[in-house]
Amino acid sequence: MSIMGEIINFLSSDLRTATPIMICGLGLVFSARSGVVNIGAEGMMLTGALMGVVGSYFFGNVWMGVLTAMVSALLMALVFAYFTIHVKADQTVVGIAINTLGLGITTTLSRVIFGLNTARPKIDSFGLLKVPLLSKIPILGSVLFNQTLPVYLILLFVPVANFVMFKTNLGLKIRSVGENPKACDTVGINVLRVRYGAILFSGLMAGFAGAFVSLGNLSFFAENMVAGRGFMAVAAVVFGNYSPVGVMLASLVFGAGEAVMFRLQAAGTNIPHNLLLMVPYILTVLVLCGAVGKNRSEGPAATGQPYSKE
């Protein structure tokens, strides 16, 4: 294959691998801006990955699978919101509990529903959707306009999310609650309602992201198949400076690490398999450390702080 062909394949792979991180990250950025870091995104994504397959399998429609995934992740987000907002438990501890719960539930349910055999049931999944004319544009067409529908949807959603965050009254409320919830309460903003809404939205997006992992390219569920993408989404929020556009760019950087891993595996290099699997995570850690070192990771002032109305 020519060098240009390799570049096109790499960029196309980067966009695909970045998409679930981007989807989840665009939900998490709203939660983080409200002052709540949803560490439980990994468990919510994993639950969405399983329930997406289950929904697609039983309803015979991939979008019903996505809906099932989003609802299941929404329920987990509701649990996370209750304990962090009403019980005022530590957000990190609750997030870890949600991740552990997600891993346990998905492992058990997948074995109960599909059994332990290696035969994969027929699942309706997302297929490639070429955009007429645009897909024929040299280089750009093969990269941007020869993807699955969720890829197009999330790329279109980025400017919408950015507009909502920084140009609307709703976005102003979310950002204000994350900076000074007491002042917001004083002027009549319902802090708890805003945070609940932001967390539940992050859960919906995490469920969609999980469904994309299992239905985007694979059309089956494997235990722990999310493989840290929920944590990468959290890192993308930090590295992206808590903005939707920043999350998109950070996701593409992290997706590039996974794309490099796939290309090296396909090339049949002598690098040990386990070392190749570490590439995306090493890149994530290095990038995140660089962001912290440049003071780009300063989040909202009230991040992690439960609010009690006096």
PDB file of N, CA and C in Angstrom, residues 229-273:
ATOM      1  N   ARG A 229     -11.983   3.213  28.014  1.00  0.00           N
ATOM      2  CA  ARG A 229     -12.379   4.389  27.225  1.00  0.00           C
ATOM      3  C   ARG A 229     -13.152   5.407  28.061  1.00  0.00           C
ATOM      4  N   GLY A 230     -13.858   4.926  29.090  1.00  0.00           N
ATOM      5  CA  GLY A 230     -14.555   5.859  29.977  1.00  0.00           C
ATOM      6  C   GLY A 230     -13.578   6.748  30.724  1.00  0.00           C
ATOM      7  N   PHE A 231     -12.470   6.159  31.178  1.00  0.00           N
ATOM      8  CA  PHE A 231     -11.437   6.946  31.848  1.00  0.00           C
ATOM      9  C   PHE A 231     -10.750   7.889  30.860  1.00  0.00           C
ATOM     10  N   MET A 232     -10.580   7.421  29.621  1.00  0.00           N
ATOM     11  CA  MET A 232     -10.001   8.297  28.594  1.00  0.00           C
ATOM     12  C   MET A 232     -10.907   9.500  28.343  1.00  0.00           C
ATOM     13  N   ALA A 233     -12.215   9.279  28.403  1.00  0.00           N
ATOM     14  CA  ALA A 233     -13.156  10.384  28.205  1.00  0.00           C
ATOM     15  C   ALA A 233     -13.025  11.414  29.320  1.00  0.00           C
ATOM     16  N   VAL A 234     -12.844  10.933  30.549  1.00  0.00           N
ATOM     17  CA  VAL A 234     -12.613  11.852  31.673  1.00  0.00           C
ATOM     18  C   VAL A 234     -11.333  12.643  31.434  1.00  0.00           C
ATOM     19  N   ALA A 235     -10.288  11.946  30.983  1.00  0.00           N
ATOM     20  CA  ALA A 235      -9.017  12.612  30.686  1.00  0.00           C
ATOM     21  C   ALA A 235      -9.179  13.611  29.546  1.00  0.00           C
ATOM     22  N   ALA A 236     -10.024  13.283  28.560  1.00  0.00           N
ATOM     23  CA  ALA A 236     -10.254  14.191  27.433  1.00  0.00           C
ATOM     24  C   ALA A 236     -10.910  15.484  27.893  1.00  0.00           C
ATOM     25  N   VAL A 237     -11.775  15.384  28.893  1.00  0.00           N
ATOM     26  CA  VAL A 237     -12.414  16.586  29.444  1.00  0.00           C
ATOM     27  C   VAL A 237     -11.370  17.501  30.075  1.00  0.00           C
ATOM     28  N   VAL A 238     -10.454  16.896  30.833  1.00  0.00           N
ATOM     29  CA  VAL A 238      -9.406  17.680  31.492  1.00  0.00           C
ATOM     30  C   VAL A 238      -8.448  18.268  30.463  1.00  0.00           C
ATOM     31  N   PHE A 239      -7.946  17.409  29.572  1.00  0.00           N
ATOM     32  CA  PHE A 239      -6.999  17.865  28.554  1.00  0.00           C
ATOM     33  C   PHE A 239      -7.647  18.861  27.599  1.00  0.00           C
ATOM     34  N   GLY A 240      -8.934  18.708  27.361  1.00  0.00           N
ATOM     35  CA  GLY A 240      -9.664  19.614  26.479  1.00  0.00           C
ATOM     36  C   GLY A 240     -10.105  20.893  27.145  1.00  0.00           C
ATOM     37  N   ASN A 241      -9.611  21.124  28.364  1.00  0.00           N
ATOM     38  CA  ASN A 241      -9.885  22.372  29.087  1.00  0.00           C
ATOM     39  C   ASN A 241     -11.381  22.599  29.307  1.00  0.00           C
ATOM     40  N   TYR A 242     -12.112  21.506  29.528  1.00  0.00           N
ATOM     41  CA  TYR A 242     -13.521  21.567  29.899  1.00  0.00           C
ATOM     42  C   TYR A 242     -14.378  22.289  28.847  1.00  0.00           C
ATOM     43  N   SER A 243     -14.080  22.062  27.582  1.00  0.00           N
ATOM     44  CA  SER A 243     -14.893  22.625  26.502  1.00  0.00           C
ATOM     45  C   SER A 243     -15.191  21.528  25.489  1.00  0.00           C
ATOM     46  N   PRO A 244     -16.370  21.555  24.854  1.00  0.00           N
ATOM     47  CA  PRO A 244     -16.718  20.520  23.879  1.00  0.00           C
ATOM     48  C   PRO A 244     -15.733  20.410  22.718  1.00  0.00           C
ATOM     49  N   VAL A 245     -15.286  21.539  22.183  1.00  0.00           N
ATOM     50  CA  VAL A 245     -14.316  21.492  21.088  1.00  0.00           C
ATOM     51  C   VAL A 245     -13.004  20.895  21.577  1.00  0.00           C
ATOM     52  N   GLY A 246     -12.597  21.264  22.783  1.00  0.00           N
ATOM     53  CA  GLY A 246     -11.380  20.697  23.359  1.00  0.00           C
ATOM     54  C   GLY A 246     -11.490  19.201  23.561  1.00  0.00           C
ATOM     55  N   VAL A 247     -12.676  18.741  23.980  1.00  0.00           N
ATOM     56  CA  VAL A 247     -12.913  17.305  24.150  1.00  0.00           C
ATOM     57  C   VAL A 247     -12.765  16.584  22.817  1.00  0.00           C
ATOM     58  N   MET A 248     -13.293  17.164  21.752  1.00  0.00           N
ATOM     59  CA  MET A 248     -13.171  16.553  20.427  1.00  0.00           C
ATOM     60  C   MET A 248     -11.705  16.402  20.027  1.00  0.00           C
ATOM     61  N   LEU A 249     -10.933  17.460  20.192  1.00  0.00           N
ATOM     62  CA  LEU A 249      -9.521  17.420  19.810  1.00  0.00           C
ATOM     63  C   LEU A 249      -8.745  16.432  20.674  1.00  0.00           C
ATOM     64  N   ALA A 250      -9.028  16.429  21.977  1.00  0.00           N
ATOM     65  CA  ALA A 250      -8.349  15.492  22.875  1.00  0.00           C
ATOM     66  C   ALA A 250      -8.705  14.054  22.530  1.00  0.00           C
ATOM     67  N   SER A 251      -9.959  13.815  22.176  1.00  0.00           N
ATOM     68  CA  SER A 251     -10.394  12.466  21.801  1.00  0.00           C
ATOM     69  C   SER A 251      -9.657  11.980  20.562  1.00  0.00           C
ATOM     70  N   LEU A 252      -9.435  12.879  19.613  1.00  0.00           N
ATOM     71  CA  LEU A 252      -8.699  12.510  18.405  1.00  0.00           C
ATOM     72  C   LEU A 252      -7.253  12.157  18.733  1.00  0.00           C
ATOM     73  N   VAL A 253      -6.678  12.847  19.709  1.00  0.00           N
ATOM     74  CA  VAL A 253      -5.311  12.526  20.139  1.00  0.00           C
ATOM     75  C   VAL A 253      -5.274  11.138  20.765  1.00  0.00           C
ATOM     76  N   PHE A 254      -6.217  10.864  21.669  1.00  0.00           N
ATOM     77  CA  PHE A 254      -6.249   9.553  22.322  1.00  0.00           C
ATOM     78  C   PHE A 254      -6.611   8.453  21.328  1.00  0.00           C
ATOM     79  N   GLY A 255      -7.512   8.768  20.400  1.00  0.00           N
ATOM     80  CA  GLY A 255      -7.866   7.795  19.370  1.00  0.00           C
ATOM     81  C   GLY A 255      -6.687   7.452  18.489  1.00  0.00           C
ATOM     82  N   ALA A 256      -5.793   8.422  18.293  1.00  0.00           N
ATOM     83  CA  ALA A 256      -4.600   8.176  17.481  1.00  0.00           C
ATOM     84  C   ALA A 256      -3.724   7.103  18.113  1.00  0.00           C
ATOM     85  N   GLY A 257      -3.670   7.096  19.448  1.00  0.00           N
ATOM     86  CA  GLY A 257      -2.886   6.062  20.134  1.00  0.00           C
ATOM     87  C   GLY A 257      -3.419   4.676  19.848  1.00  0.00           C
ATOM     88  N   GLU A 258      -4.746   4.543  19.864  1.00  0.00           N
ATOM     89  CA  GLU A 258      -5.358   3.245  19.573  1.00  0.00           C
ATOM     90  C   GLU A 258      -5.187   2.889  18.101  1.00  0.00           C
ATOM     91  N   ALA A 259      -5.275   3.899  17.231  1.00  0.00           N
ATOM     92  CA  ALA A 259      -5.086   3.655  15.798  1.00  0.00           C
ATOM     93  C   ALA A 259      -3.664   3.185  15.507  1.00  0.00           C
ATOM     94  N   VAL A 260      -2.689   3.780  16.194  1.00  0.00           N
ATOM     95  CA  VAL A 260      -1.294   3.347  16.046  1.00  0.00           C
ATOM     96  C   VAL A 260      -1.144   1.896  16.467  1.00  0.00           C
ATOM     97  N   MET A 261      -1.800   1.539  17.571  1.00  0.00           N
ATOM     98  CA  MET A 261      -1.742   0.161  18.058  1.00  0.00           C
ATOM     99  C   MET A 261      -2.268  -0.811  16.996  1.00  0.00           C
ATOM    100  N   PHE A 262      -3.411  -0.480  16.405  1.00  0.00           N
ATOM    101  CA  PHE A 262      -3.997  -1.349  15.379  1.00  0.00           C
ATOM    102  C   PHE A 262      -3.100  -1.458  14.149  1.00  0.00           C
ATOM    103  N   ARG A 263      -2.511  -0.337  13.734  1.00  0.00           N
ATOM    104  CA  ARG A 263      -1.656  -0.352  12.547  1.00  0.00           C
ATOM    105  C   ARG A 263      -0.400  -1.179  12.789  1.00  0.00           C
ATOM    106  N   LEU A 264       0.160  -1.079  14.001  1.00  0.00           N
ATOM    107  CA  LEU A 264       1.358  -1.858  14.324  1.00  0.00           C
ATOM    108  C   LEU A 264       1.038  -3.348  14.377  1.00  0.00           C
ATOM    109  N   GLN A 265      -0.138  -3.686  14.913  1.00  0.00           N
ATOM    110  CA  GLN A 265      -0.549  -5.089  14.943  1.00  0.00           C
ATOM    111  C   GLN A 265      -0.743  -5.618  13.523  1.00  0.00           C
ATOM    112  N   ALA A 266      -1.378  -4.813  12.672  1.00  0.00           N
ATOM    113  CA  ALA A 266      -1.625  -5.243  11.293  1.00  0.00           C
ATOM    114  C   ALA A 266      -0.329  -5.383  10.503  1.00  0.00           C
ATOM    115  N   ALA A 267       0.675  -4.588  10.870  1.00  0.00           N
ATOM    116  CA  ALA A 267       1.952  -4.628  10.156  1.00  0.00           C
ATOM    117  C   ALA A 267       2.796  -5.832  10.550  1.00  0.00           C
ATOM    118  N   GLY A 268       2.372  -6.546  11.604  1.00  0.00           N
ATOM    119  CA  GLY A 268       3.104  -7.735  12.038  1.00  0.00           C
ATOM    120  C   GLY A 268       4.464  -7.428  12.628  1.00  0.00           C
ATOM    121  N   THR A 269       4.560  -6.361  13.404  1.00  0.00           N
ATOM    122  CA  THR A 269       5.835  -5.994  14.029  1.00  0.00           C
ATOM    123  C   THR A 269       6.221  -7.008  15.098  1.00  0.00           C
ATOM    124  N   ASN A 270       7.472  -6.972  15.502  1.00  0.00           N
ATOM    125  CA  ASN A 270       7.972  -7.885  16.530  1.00  0.00           C
ATOM    126  C   ASN A 270       7.749  -7.353  17.944  1.00  0.00           C
ATOM    127  N   ILE A 271       7.055  -6.231  18.049  1.00  0.00           N
ATOM    128  CA  ILE A 271       6.765  -5.668  19.369  1.00  0.00           C
ATOM    129  C   ILE A 271       5.781  -6.591  20.086  1.00  0.00           C
ATOM    130  N   PRO A 272       6.048  -6.943  21.353  1.00  0.00           N
ATOM    131  CA  PRO A 272       5.142  -7.829  22.097  1.00  0.00           C
ATOM    132  C   PRO A 272       3.709  -7.301  22.114  1.00  0.00           C
ATOM    133  N   HIS A 273       2.757  -8.221  22.008  1.00  0.00           N
ATOM    134  CA  HIS A 273       1.339  -7.855  21.925  1.00  0.00           C
ATOM    135  C   HIS A 273       0.902  -7.027  23.129  1.00  0.00           C
TER     136      HIS A 273
END
